[in-house]
Amino acid sequence: MNNFYFGSNAKKTASKGWSKLCFISLFFYFSATYSQVADSTKVNQLDAVLVSATKIDNKTPMTFSDFTKKEIEKRNLGQDIPILMNFLPSVVTTSDAGNGFGYTGIRVRGSDATRVNVTINGIPYNDSEYSGTYFVDMPDFASSLSSIQLQRGVGTSTNGSGAFGASLNLVTQEVQKQASGEINNSFGSFNSRKNTVKFSTGLLNNQFEISGRLSVLHSDGYVDRASSDLKSYFLQGTFVGKTTLIKALVFGGYERTYQAWTGVDAETLASNRTFNINGMYTDANGNTQFYKNQVDNYNQDHYQLHWNEKMNDNFHTNLAFHYTKGKGYYEEYNQAQDFSAYGLTPINIAGTVIDKTDLVRRKWLDNDFYGITFSGNYAVKDVELITGGSYNRYEGKHFGEVIWAQYASNLQNTDHYYDYFGNKNDLNLFSKINYLISKKLSVYGDLQYRLVNYQANGVYDNEVSQNFRFLNPKGGLTYSWTKKQQLYFSYAKANREPNRTDFEAGSPRPEKLDDYELGWRYAGTKTQLSINGYAMIYHDQLVLTGALDDVGNPIRKNAGESYRIGVEVEAGFKIGTKLSIKPNIAVSENKNKNYFSPEASDLINKGNTTIAYSPKLIAGNIITVQPINGLQLNWLSKFVGSQYLSNIEDENAVLKDYFIQDFNLIYEFKPKKVFQSIAFTGLVNNVFDKKYVSNGNDYGGGYVYYFPQAGINFLVGLNLKF
């Protein structure tokens, strides 16, 4: 959870508008010095090469799924990106608020978001200190995406943190040749709503395009007071020449979300499943109250500049600069706090010494992330070679403020009761080659070197200064059995550094992974089928204990030897012209070997235990019917097997399996005047009103908390394109 990263003042978003417009204006001024004239037939080719260093295709012996723009649009009614990806293989999603708005989470092959590498146009997005990915900071970002690619397992070398469960490549919208506009409004259960406007100038003078988006979202949430107020923007300027593509992007978001990261215990789950303990306190009269501003506030702005140059028919180069600014806090009411924890001096009132107080505090983070990525792509008939890398620096300032206290003592409104920092440098170099040995057989090689330096203080009054050097080789073979069938095998090694929470929980060791993938693909006219087997062998894996720290970050411990072995099947069948079916299933064994558990000040060998949050069976299916032209009906199914919440297989801390059904309707028609198209979209989630839980935490000692998800609920939308 993004419990350190919460926004500043929403009004700042508007005040920054002029700087963003100036950024785009300067970009166009300098771009105008180019005299080339774009060949519009090559625009899409240049756009595709822009992210070729991190995306893959069937030539690469890795396991992946593509999620296209059309598929995104079908269900994009305000729910977060992980929820939209829920029906991909081996994926499990969850929502703190219970309805897909606000804070959401994703796990792939049992690995949580801290172990999923995420890039936006090849730029790292994972938080540098905690490794997490907080999509709430970019609300409605799905409306500005052209594609999503999920590489399961280690995947190919990419920029940013190492992938231990998957790599997620987000690619923003491509250049549009024709001018367009779009107004998208949706609303639904729990007072949920999304308002989006988009535009594109199209290619002006066959060279320039400006496109953008503004979005405002709100939801009260299924869980009590789990409300979200979200705003975001996206602005992109593009210059296209004969051999040049330059993109300047500014995008970001503001979120104000009431905290709902604690969950409920089993007894409360049975009697009052929407109860939210966050913000609860007892007033002077002994009455239970809920603090109105128990909220996250966070503002994040991203700046990217991409330059793709086609040197000749065989050689492309990509160069990108990026900067991300984030600043914000979370606010909470705390009772009976010791003066000493806040640097306060005990006071004497009428002969009574006071050394505790109720107070409201804010924990802030002011962070900067910037760097450069680069790659060169050389391709001839039988060889494709990509060499690239990145250098990124993160600077984080952590500090705390008390903004109100029942007994203020010597407190001043400018005081900080702690001031910490966390800085990280990340150098990454890689080279990939795909060589066609014969008409049917190709070999793939990939070597990455990462140098990471992390420095921080405030880690239980200790300082951290660590250097990590990782060498990550990868390789494989692809055999094209026929034009429609492929066999592939790959091996990939990955190393990952611990995150800040790991250091706060002890003295963690870096974790290592050997990933073996063996698969078969079939791509026919009406049938697509992919079967993949994998074996992921971990050394010193940092596994989730099931507990969270005091700000909601998951606590992990090194587990020695562990493994994940499984089979994934993904298919697509077209039956006639009106019916299609897209099933997927993943079956796996996920084990710690000789897991030692601390009990009564001793370590007890529990033998081979199941890794927490790792269901044996995950399955999904989408049935699509198109009864008439323009009308599409989708029936979506998802099954997730039972999961332990800790690594000791405690039967009192289990998430039960669940099987849910959603229904999605899209009707689009194209009038002859004014609008290019008018589309009505409807989504009914959890059609059969299943009472299920998708996430939980086990703090030990019988303290187990669950995150219930909403019963039947709906969203409807109207999309106008012109």
XYZ file of C-alpha atoms in Angstrom:
722
model
C 0.000 0.000 0.000
C 1.113 3.551 -0.681
C 0.929 4.499 2.945
C 3.866 6.904 2.920
C 2.960 8.591 -0.339
C 0.020 10.850 -0.055
C -0.683 14.055 -1.823
C -0.328 17.682 -1.030
C -2.836 20.372 -1.879
C -5.221 19.660 -4.760
C -5.094 23.319 -5.769
C -1.433 22.873 -6.671
C -2.448 20.729 -9.628
C -4.137 23.667 -11.321
C -1.328 26.085 -10.467
C 1.174 23.818 -12.230
C -0.790 23.935 -15.471
C 1.175 26.860 -16.909
C 4.520 25.109 -16.399
C 3.240 22.018 -18.202
C 1.973 24.086 -21.132
C 5.307 25.902 -21.313
C 7.106 22.548 -21.368
C 5.087 21.427 -24.389
C 5.458 24.817 -26.109
C 9.246 24.772 -25.779
C 9.304 21.227 -27.092
C 7.468 22.277 -30.249
C 9.645 25.356 -30.695
C 12.847 23.305 -30.746
C 11.282 20.485 -32.752
C 10.347 22.958 -35.497
C 14.014 23.261 -36.445
C 13.724 19.871 -38.159
C 12.995 20.080 -41.872
C 11.971 16.481 -42.465
C 8.420 15.742 -43.526
C 6.788 12.680 -42.009
C 5.719 9.782 -44.117
C 2.433 8.996 -42.388
C 2.695 5.312 -43.291
C 5.767 5.060 -41.045
C 4.331 6.808 -37.994
C 3.116 3.616 -36.356
C 6.420 1.876 -37.072
C 8.376 4.611 -35.296
C 5.915 4.522 -32.397
C 6.308 0.763 -32.019
C 10.118 0.935 -31.913
C 9.906 3.447 -29.058
C 9.234 0.651 -26.538
C 10.871 -2.272 -28.360
C 13.627 -2.538 -25.725
C 11.185 -3.675 -23.021
C 8.258 -5.289 -24.906
C 8.433 -8.731 -26.504
C 6.648 -10.764 -29.182
C 6.436 -14.400 -30.270
C 10.075 -14.389 -31.361
C 11.101 -14.241 -27.690
C 10.946 -17.481 -25.653
C 9.137 -15.878 -22.719
C 5.583 -16.090 -21.377
C 3.373 -13.044 -21.897
C -0.152 -11.765 -22.463
C -1.173 -8.613 -24.339
C -4.112 -6.468 -23.253
C -5.180 -4.214 -26.129
C -6.752 -0.763 -26.137
C -10.103 -2.188 -27.265
C -10.093 -4.679 -24.403
C -9.247 -1.910 -21.925
C -12.096 0.291 -23.182
C -14.712 -2.427 -22.674
C -14.573 -2.191 -18.871
C -12.862 1.130 -18.237
C -15.564 2.798 -16.144
C -13.381 4.103 -13.322
C -11.985 0.986 -11.682
C -8.215 0.850 -11.299
C -5.750 -0.814 -13.713
C -5.255 -4.002 -11.605
C -9.029 -4.599 -11.590
C -9.135 -4.244 -15.387
C -6.405 -6.918 -15.597
C -8.246 -9.342 -13.316
C -9.014 -11.881 -16.061
C -5.437 -12.401 -17.262
C -3.728 -15.732 -16.404
C -2.263 -16.201 -12.888
C -3.563 -12.791 -11.796
C -5.322 -12.107 -8.472
C -6.549 -8.605 -7.635
C -7.943 -6.897 -4.562
C -9.375 -3.549 -3.499
C -9.156 -1.906 -0.054
C -12.442 -0.068 -0.607
C -14.043 -3.254 -1.934
C -15.236 -1.925 -5.296
C -12.093 -1.301 -7.370
C -11.735 2.435 -6.700
C -8.917 3.926 -4.617
C -6.213 1.552 -3.421
C -6.018 -1.689 -5.370
C -3.502 -4.504 -5.455
C -2.340 -7.190 -7.861
C -0.506 -10.505 -7.479
C 0.925 -12.553 -10.335
C 1.911 -16.173 -9.697
C 1.513 -15.396 -5.985
C 3.932 -12.464 -6.106
C 2.631 -9.111 -4.872
C 3.048 -5.719 -6.537
C 6.444 -5.071 -4.913
C 7.785 -7.941 -7.022
C 6.144 -6.909 -10.303
C 8.333 -4.610 -12.378
C 6.226 -1.811 -13.897
C 7.357 0.576 -16.634
C 5.562 3.375 -18.469
C 7.001 3.731 -21.974
C 10.089 1.936 -20.643
C 10.452 4.353 -17.692
C 10.453 2.659 -14.233
C 7.324 3.292 -12.172
C 7.811 1.147 -9.027
C 8.511 3.165 -5.928
C 12.285 3.119 -5.437
C 12.279 2.626 -1.664
C 9.341 0.290 -1.112
C 9.180 -1.316 -4.598
C 5.378 -1.052 -4.608
C 3.215 0.196 -7.449
C 0.442 2.604 -6.494
C -1.952 3.021 -9.405
C -4.181 5.233 -7.235
C -1.601 7.960 -7.863
C -2.546 7.879 -11.575
C -6.353 7.618 -11.583
C -7.934 6.717 -14.925
C -4.502 6.267 -16.495
C -6.032 3.389 -18.465
C -7.792 6.004 -20.616
C -4.386 7.121 -21.917
C -2.965 3.684 -22.682
C -2.617 2.032 -26.082
C -1.614 -1.359 -24.677
C -0.630 -3.367 -21.605
C 1.774 -6.294 -21.762
C 2.161 -8.670 -18.826
C 5.313 -10.804 -18.947
C 4.945 -13.565 -16.356
C 8.000 -14.818 -14.508
C 11.295 -12.954 -14.780
C 10.676 -11.846 -18.373
C 13.298 -10.000 -20.409
C 15.695 -7.421 -19.008
C 13.993 -4.130 -18.351
C 14.559 -0.878 -16.505
C 13.933 -0.496 -12.782
C 13.570 -3.116 -10.059
C 13.994 -6.823 -10.772
C 10.901 -8.815 -11.701
C 10.218 -11.778 -9.406
C 6.621 -12.448 -10.416
C 6.046 -10.494 -13.606
C 6.880 -7.422 -15.669
C 4.099 -5.027 -16.578
C 4.709 -2.771 -19.590
C 2.320 0.168 -19.945
C 2.444 2.007 -23.264
C 0.709 5.365 -23.626
C -1.391 6.364 -26.599
C 0.091 6.321 -30.068
C 0.188 9.153 -32.564
C -3.221 9.804 -34.141
C -3.277 11.011 -37.717
C -6.812 12.405 -37.546
C -8.168 15.012 -35.115
C -10.571 13.625 -32.542
C -12.368 14.333 -29.295
C -13.975 12.175 -26.654
C -16.290 12.707 -23.685
C -16.663 9.761 -21.343
C -18.960 9.762 -18.318
C -19.877 6.872 -16.037
C -21.604 6.365 -12.702
C -22.712 3.497 -10.514
C -22.997 1.894 -7.105
C -21.564 3.536 -3.982
C -21.928 6.962 -5.565
C -19.114 6.104 -7.981
C -18.544 8.301 -10.999
C -15.930 9.118 -13.617
C -15.817 12.112 -15.950
C -13.207 12.127 -18.701
C -12.506 14.386 -21.659
C -9.888 13.590 -24.324
C -8.664 15.283 -27.468
C -6.145 14.985 -30.273
C -5.265 17.563 -32.908
C -4.233 14.812 -35.313
C -1.060 15.301 -37.315
C -0.783 18.984 -38.129
C 1.217 19.687 -41.263
C 1.900 15.953 -41.228
C 4.418 16.560 -38.407
C 2.906 17.669 -35.084
C 0.255 16.307 -32.777
C -0.988 17.409 -29.368
C -3.270 15.138 -27.370
C -4.530 15.191 -23.826
C -6.955 14.014 -21.173
C -8.548 15.306 -17.965
C -10.318 12.987 -15.509
C -12.224 13.415 -12.255
C -13.331 10.381 -10.239
C -15.169 9.828 -6.980
C -16.461 6.841 -5.056
C -17.789 6.386 -1.527
C -16.468 2.808 -1.570
C -18.130 -0.383 -0.393
C -16.326 -0.281 2.958
C -17.474 2.399 5.432
C -15.947 5.816 4.707
C -13.521 4.280 2.162
C -14.068 7.219 -0.151
C -11.815 8.339 -2.993
C -11.561 11.748 -4.603
C -9.241 11.502 -7.577
C -8.075 13.817 -10.353
C -5.632 13.237 -13.179
C -4.336 14.738 -16.405
C -2.341 13.619 -19.445
C -0.756 15.873 -22.081
C 1.386 14.643 -24.963
C 3.122 16.489 -27.759
C 4.602 14.607 -30.705
C 6.873 15.557 -33.585
C 7.191 13.106 -36.497
C 9.813 13.400 -39.193
C 10.947 11.011 -41.893
C 13.300 9.287 -39.497
C 12.493 11.003 -36.212
C 9.875 10.622 -33.525
C 9.965 12.929 -30.489
C 7.404 12.718 -27.711
C 7.045 15.026 -24.734
C 4.646 13.866 -22.034
C 3.417 15.382 -18.793
C 0.907 13.468 -16.725
C -0.001 13.003 -13.124
C -2.676 12.769 -10.527
C -4.002 13.831 -7.161
C -5.634 11.446 -4.723
C -7.421 11.962 -1.444
C -8.480 8.596 -0.077
C -9.930 7.736 3.322
C -7.791 5.037 4.934
C -9.189 1.509 4.737
C -6.040 -0.594 4.939
C -6.661 -2.376 8.265
C -9.510 -4.743 7.353
C -11.851 -6.455 9.829
C -11.499 -9.466 12.151
C -13.462 -12.687 11.616
C -16.177 -11.825 14.141
C -16.810 -8.398 12.627
C -16.670 -9.874 9.121
C -19.598 -12.117 10.012
C -21.703 -9.372 11.619
C -20.703 -6.099 9.921
C -18.476 -6.757 6.913
C -18.209 -3.098 5.822
C -16.909 -1.884 9.202
C -13.779 0.296 8.994
C -11.747 0.747 12.168
C -9.472 3.411 10.655
C -10.085 6.818 12.202
C -11.967 5.444 15.226
C -11.385 7.047 18.634
C -13.199 7.620 21.936
C -14.104 11.192 22.892
C -14.045 12.735 26.383
C -17.593 11.503 27.050
C -16.731 7.892 26.188
C -18.505 7.990 22.824
C -17.061 6.307 19.741
C -16.166 8.791 17.015
C -14.489 8.607 13.607
C -11.950 11.216 12.589
C -13.118 12.867 9.381
C -9.657 13.528 7.958
C -8.123 10.051 8.419
C -7.004 10.345 4.812
C -4.169 9.988 2.344
C -3.249 13.015 0.265
C -0.746 12.677 -2.507
C 0.176 14.604 -5.646
C 2.448 13.154 -8.311
C 3.617 14.696 -11.613
C 5.555 12.853 -14.332
C 7.636 14.386 -17.117
C 8.989 12.272 -19.999
C 10.879 13.222 -23.156
C 11.445 10.467 -25.749
C 13.557 10.707 -28.883
C 13.506 7.844 -31.409
C 15.803 8.131 -34.416
C 15.852 5.784 -37.407
C 19.474 5.871 -38.540
C 18.801 3.538 -41.476
C 16.567 0.600 -42.328
C 18.429 -1.586 -39.837
C 19.266 0.655 -36.897
C 17.058 2.623 -34.466
C 18.038 4.512 -31.335
C 15.904 5.560 -28.376
C 16.787 8.141 -25.760
C 14.499 9.235 -22.915
C 14.747 11.652 -20.007
C 12.294 11.550 -17.125
C 11.466 13.303 -13.868
C 8.780 12.514 -11.305
C 7.835 14.790 -8.425
C 5.778 13.466 -5.549
C 4.769 15.125 -2.318
C 2.160 14.343 0.258
C 1.163 12.888 3.587
C -1.289 10.718 5.420
C -3.128 12.116 8.412
C -4.397 10.215 11.429
C -5.880 10.671 14.897
C -3.929 8.934 17.696
C -4.876 8.575 21.347
C -2.737 8.506 24.509
C 0.562 9.135 22.749
C 3.719 9.404 24.853
C 5.234 12.898 24.891
C 8.702 11.384 24.518
C 7.857 9.937 21.066
C 7.274 13.472 19.771
C 10.034 15.343 21.601
C 7.586 16.961 24.030
C 8.264 17.860 27.644
C 5.885 16.646 30.407
C 3.700 19.410 31.824
C 2.103 19.969 35.234
C -1.548 20.954 35.411
C -2.978 21.564 38.888
C -0.424 19.219 40.419
C -0.935 16.448 37.840
C 1.945 15.533 35.587
C 0.767 15.089 31.986
C 3.010 13.016 29.702
C 0.453 11.605 27.256
C -1.867 13.304 24.810
C -4.365 12.737 22.031
C -3.065 14.241 18.816
C -3.387 14.439 15.042
C -0.236 13.768 13.079
C 0.855 13.828 9.466
C 3.584 11.631 8.029
C 5.067 13.246 4.954
C 7.144 12.176 2.012
C 8.695 14.681 -0.394
C 10.406 12.755 -3.183
C 12.135 13.246 -6.508
C 12.869 10.564 -9.102
C 14.794 11.323 -12.279
C 17.047 9.696 -14.810
C 17.745 8.607 -18.357
C 16.997 5.475 -20.396
C 18.522 4.561 -23.729
C 18.622 1.738 -26.260
C 19.799 0.869 -29.735
C 17.995 -1.640 -31.942
C 19.867 -3.275 -34.825
C 17.955 -5.724 -37.041
C 18.871 -7.530 -40.239
C 17.334 -10.620 -41.789
C 18.522 -13.194 -39.238
C 19.645 -11.084 -36.271
C 18.037 -8.587 -33.919
C 20.278 -6.945 -31.341
C 19.088 -4.556 -28.636
C 21.499 -2.831 -26.257
C 20.314 -0.398 -23.650
C 20.110 0.609 -20.061
C 19.259 3.368 -17.634
C 20.527 5.460 -14.775
C 18.004 6.620 -12.197
C 18.234 8.464 -8.909
C 15.642 8.680 -6.162
C 15.691 11.198 -3.309
C 13.126 10.818 -0.541
C 12.580 13.036 2.490
C 10.444 11.594 5.301
C 9.206 13.815 8.119
C 6.399 13.979 10.651
C 4.280 16.837 11.954
C 1.809 17.126 14.821
C -0.930 19.485 13.599
C -3.099 19.300 16.755
C -2.623 18.053 20.302
C -4.898 17.933 23.319
C -1.893 18.971 25.428
C 0.554 20.868 23.271
C 3.399 21.193 25.806
C 6.333 22.862 24.014
C 5.034 21.979 20.540
C 5.528 24.543 17.765
C 3.611 24.393 14.498
C 6.868 24.161 12.505
C 8.312 21.251 14.508
C 9.134 17.902 12.941
C 9.141 14.972 15.350
C 11.300 13.009 12.911
C 13.348 13.805 9.791
C 14.644 10.887 7.740
C 15.897 10.347 4.214
C 16.106 7.507 1.716
C 18.230 7.873 -1.425
C 18.817 5.328 -4.164
C 20.971 5.144 -7.297
C 20.232 2.458 -9.890
C 22.471 1.766 -12.892
C 21.257 -0.837 -15.379
C 22.917 -2.090 -18.585
C 21.623 -4.886 -20.806
C 22.105 -6.474 -24.187
C 19.675 -8.824 -25.980
C 20.090 -10.839 -29.141
C 17.656 -12.940 -31.151
C 19.412 -14.971 -33.829
C 17.614 -17.063 -36.468
C 19.752 -20.184 -36.802
C 17.498 -21.711 -39.434
C 14.057 -21.127 -40.873
C 12.522 -22.842 -37.838
C 14.964 -22.357 -34.957
C 16.058 -19.150 -33.232
C 18.189 -18.583 -30.173
C 17.739 -15.784 -27.644
C 20.380 -14.343 -25.318
C 20.060 -11.585 -22.728
C 22.565 -10.276 -20.179
C 21.885 -7.543 -17.626
C 24.110 -5.822 -15.076
C 22.597 -3.770 -12.231
C 24.432 -1.637 -9.697
C 22.262 -0.373 -6.849
C 23.249 1.939 -4.006
C 20.743 2.578 -1.199
C 21.276 4.938 1.722
C 18.732 5.729 4.414
C 18.358 6.648 8.046
C 15.481 6.340 10.484
C 15.462 2.550 10.124
C 14.925 1.810 13.830
C 17.478 4.526 14.667
C 20.029 2.888 12.378
C 21.505 4.006 9.101
C 21.556 1.856 5.994
C 24.284 2.119 3.392
C 24.274 -0.807 0.995
C 25.688 -1.529 -2.448
C 24.288 -4.352 -4.553
C 25.788 -5.704 -7.764
C 23.694 -8.114 -9.804
C 24.457 -10.032 -13.002
C 21.292 -11.462 -14.581
C 21.751 -13.814 -17.587
C 18.813 -15.068 -19.650
C 18.544 -17.259 -22.702
C 16.321 -19.588 -24.657
C 15.242 -21.269 -27.878
C 12.181 -20.872 -30.084
C 11.272 -23.609 -32.554
C 8.649 -22.753 -35.184
C 7.136 -26.165 -35.710
C 4.779 -24.831 -38.384
C 3.694 -21.328 -39.365
C 1.020 -21.556 -36.672
C 2.899 -23.426 -33.923
C 5.882 -22.609 -31.734
C 7.780 -24.392 -29.010
C 9.983 -22.365 -26.673
C 12.236 -22.859 -23.676
C 13.981 -20.219 -21.603
C 16.064 -19.759 -18.492
C 16.328 -16.459 -16.626
C 18.172 -15.448 -13.489
C 17.047 -12.518 -11.371
C 18.363 -10.794 -8.261
C 16.580 -8.235 -6.118
C 17.623 -5.897 -3.363
C 15.551 -5.614 -0.150
C 13.271 -2.597 0.253
C 13.047 -0.113 3.111
C 10.392 -2.108 4.977
C 12.631 -5.194 4.819
C 15.468 -3.271 6.465
C 13.084 -1.982 9.133
C 12.026 -5.565 9.920
C 15.575 -6.903 10.390
C 18.760 -7.539 8.428
C 17.527 -8.833 5.076
C 19.580 -10.523 2.386
C 19.135 -9.984 -1.358
C 16.958 -12.645 -2.963
C 17.786 -14.737 -6.020
C 15.604 -16.525 -8.544
C 16.183 -19.110 -11.278
C 13.204 -19.196 -13.656
C 12.662 -22.000 -16.180
C 9.865 -21.652 -18.752
C 8.715 -24.259 -21.325
C 5.804 -23.521 -23.612
C 3.856 -24.165 -26.796
C 1.889 -21.580 -28.790
C -0.680 -22.125 -31.511
C -2.084 -19.207 -33.504
C -4.774 -20.201 -35.974
C -7.479 -18.183 -37.677
C -10.161 -19.096 -35.150
C -8.134 -20.734 -32.405
C -5.287 -19.401 -30.272
C -3.758 -21.585 -27.589
C -0.797 -21.197 -25.261
C 0.397 -23.793 -22.750
C 3.273 -22.881 -20.474
C 5.041 -24.741 -17.701
C 7.335 -22.969 -15.278
C 9.656 -23.671 -12.369
C 10.738 -20.693 -10.282
C 13.440 -21.635 -7.772
C 14.095 -19.022 -5.068
C 17.041 -18.558 -2.742
C 16.537 -16.279 0.269
C 13.119 -15.331 -1.051
C 11.551 -12.465 0.880
C 8.134 -13.959 1.544
C 5.138 -12.143 2.995
C 4.589 -12.959 6.654
C 0.966 -11.834 6.418
C 1.505 -8.872 8.750
C 1.684 -5.157 7.970
C 3.785 -2.498 9.641
C 2.247 0.550 11.339
C 1.762 2.354 8.020
C 0.321 -0.553 6.065
C 3.406 -1.839 4.250
C 3.638 -5.664 4.062
C 6.326 -7.246 6.237
C 8.566 -9.862 4.598
C 11.250 -12.226 5.834
C 13.942 -14.226 4.039
C 12.682 -17.808 3.756
C 15.761 -19.727 2.628
C 14.876 -22.098 -0.205
C 11.458 -22.015 -1.868
C 9.882 -22.703 -5.241
C 6.858 -22.149 -7.462
C 6.083 -24.822 -10.073
C 3.044 -24.558 -12.291
C 1.257 -24.800 -15.621
C -0.665 -21.977 -17.324
C -3.091 -22.389 -20.194
C -4.505 -19.441 -22.143
C -6.820 -19.881 -25.134
C -9.143 -18.105 -27.512
C -11.829 -19.748 -29.653
C -14.038 -18.148 -32.303
C -17.227 -20.129 -32.864
C -18.938 -18.872 -35.964
C -19.177 -15.106 -36.411
C -21.055 -14.199 -33.231
C -19.471 -16.190 -30.392
C -15.977 -16.333 -28.884
C -14.566 -17.855 -25.697
C -11.301 -16.884 -23.915
C -10.532 -19.246 -21.016
C -7.360 -19.442 -18.942
C -6.249 -21.598 -16.037
C -3.170 -21.752 -13.810
C -2.319 -24.680 -11.524
C 0.709 -24.432 -9.243
C 2.575 -25.700 -6.190
C 4.199 -22.956 -4.112
C 6.405 -24.174 -1.259
C 8.924 -23.016 1.320
C 11.533 -25.710 1.972
C 12.281 -26.358 5.658
C 10.579 -23.170 6.787
C 11.618 -21.976 10.246
C 9.003 -20.109 12.295
C 9.793 -18.051 15.429
C 7.809 -19.407 18.360
C 8.365 -18.754 22.087
C 11.794 -17.161 21.501
C 12.895 -20.168 19.439
C 12.931 -21.204 15.768
C 10.752 -24.201 14.908
C 11.278 -26.132 11.665
C 7.841 -26.430 10.050
C 9.132 -28.490 7.147
C 7.841 -27.742 3.647
C 5.029 -25.185 3.916
C 2.839 -23.398 1.394
C 3.929 -19.857 0.525
C 1.430 -17.272 1.752
C -0.992 -15.718 -0.763
C -0.355 -18.463 -3.310
C -3.515 -20.290 -4.467
C -3.052 -23.631 -6.198
C -5.720 -22.867 -8.782
C -6.600 -19.627 -10.596
C -8.975 -19.657 -13.555
C -10.769 -17.101 -15.703
C -13.043 -17.051 -18.718
C -14.666 -14.483 -20.999
C -17.603 -15.476 -23.214
C -18.413 -12.874 -25.863
C -21.607 -12.815 -27.910
C -22.326 -10.312 -30.709
C -26.010 -10.923 -31.564
C -26.320 -7.855 -33.807
C -23.965 -5.371 -35.360
C -22.650 -2.959 -32.716
C -23.842 -4.939 -29.680
C -21.420 -7.009 -27.612
C -22.278 -9.045 -24.507
C -19.497 -10.371 -22.268
C -19.836 -12.886 -19.436
C -16.720 -12.890 -17.273
C -15.849 -15.562 -14.700
C -13.038 -15.715 -12.141
C -12.095 -18.485 -9.720
C -9.370 -18.097 -7.090
C -8.430 -21.027 -4.869
C -7.920 -20.842 -1.118
C -4.831 -19.081 0.224
C -2.932 -19.175 3.498
C -2.236 -15.779 5.070
C 1.056 -16.876 6.604
C 3.809 -19.366 5.831
C 3.015 -21.839 8.643
C -0.228 -23.144 7.076
C -2.382 -21.893 9.939
C -5.915 -23.160 9.251
C -7.294 -20.228 11.270
C -5.774 -17.751 8.824
C -7.053 -18.751 5.395
C -8.740 -16.903 2.547
C -11.509 -19.150 1.263
C -11.751 -19.819 -2.448
C -14.234 -17.754 -4.431
C -15.919 -17.876 -7.824
C -17.442 -14.640 -9.140
C -19.262 -13.650 -12.317
C -19.412 -10.257 -14.042
C -21.549 -9.117 -16.960
C -20.425 -6.486 -19.439
C -22.484 -4.899 -22.237
C -21.305 -2.540 -24.967
C -23.544 -1.050 -27.629
C -21.984 1.277 -30.182
C -23.512 2.977 -33.175
C -22.116 5.530 -35.589
C -24.395 8.439 -36.478
C -23.862 10.292 -39.705
C -23.526 13.730 -38.105
C -21.706 15.385 -35.175
C -20.396 12.254 -33.467
C -18.049 9.664 -34.892
C -19.538 7.107 -32.525
C -21.796 6.835 -29.472
C -21.200 3.919 -27.114
C -23.200 2.752 -24.117
C -21.357 0.540 -21.630
C -22.718 -1.396 -18.689
C -20.900 -3.511 -16.126
C -22.480 -5.625 -13.391
C -19.839 -6.896 -10.982
C -20.401 -9.979 -8.842
C -23.720 -10.822 -10.510
C -24.680 -13.500 -7.979
C -23.874 -11.306 -4.954
C -21.101 -13.576 -3.663
C -19.850 -12.609 -0.183
C -16.119 -13.080 -0.633
C -12.763 -11.869 0.697
C -9.820 -11.266 -1.643
C -7.097 -10.239 0.818
C -6.121 -10.424 4.463
C -3.345 -10.074 7.033
C -2.139 -12.385 9.798
C -0.296 -10.551 12.579
C 0.205 -13.723 14.607
C -1.289 -14.633 17.958
C -4.742 -14.995 16.445
C -4.899 -11.435 15.091
C -6.217 -12.013 11.577
C -7.900 -9.321 9.488
C -9.778 -9.597 6.193
C -10.659 -7.296 3.301
C -14.236 -8.008 2.130
C -15.260 -7.179 -1.414
C -18.561 -5.732 -2.598
C -21.559 -7.861 -3.471
C -23.504 -7.168 -6.641
C -22.814 -3.639 -7.933
C -22.938 -1.841 -11.256
C -21.347 0.841 -13.409
C -22.790 2.378 -16.585
C -21.159 4.739 -19.025
C -21.720 6.871 -22.119
C -18.823 7.537 -24.471
C -19.095 10.192 -27.185
C -16.393 10.318 -29.865
C -16.195 13.061 -32.458
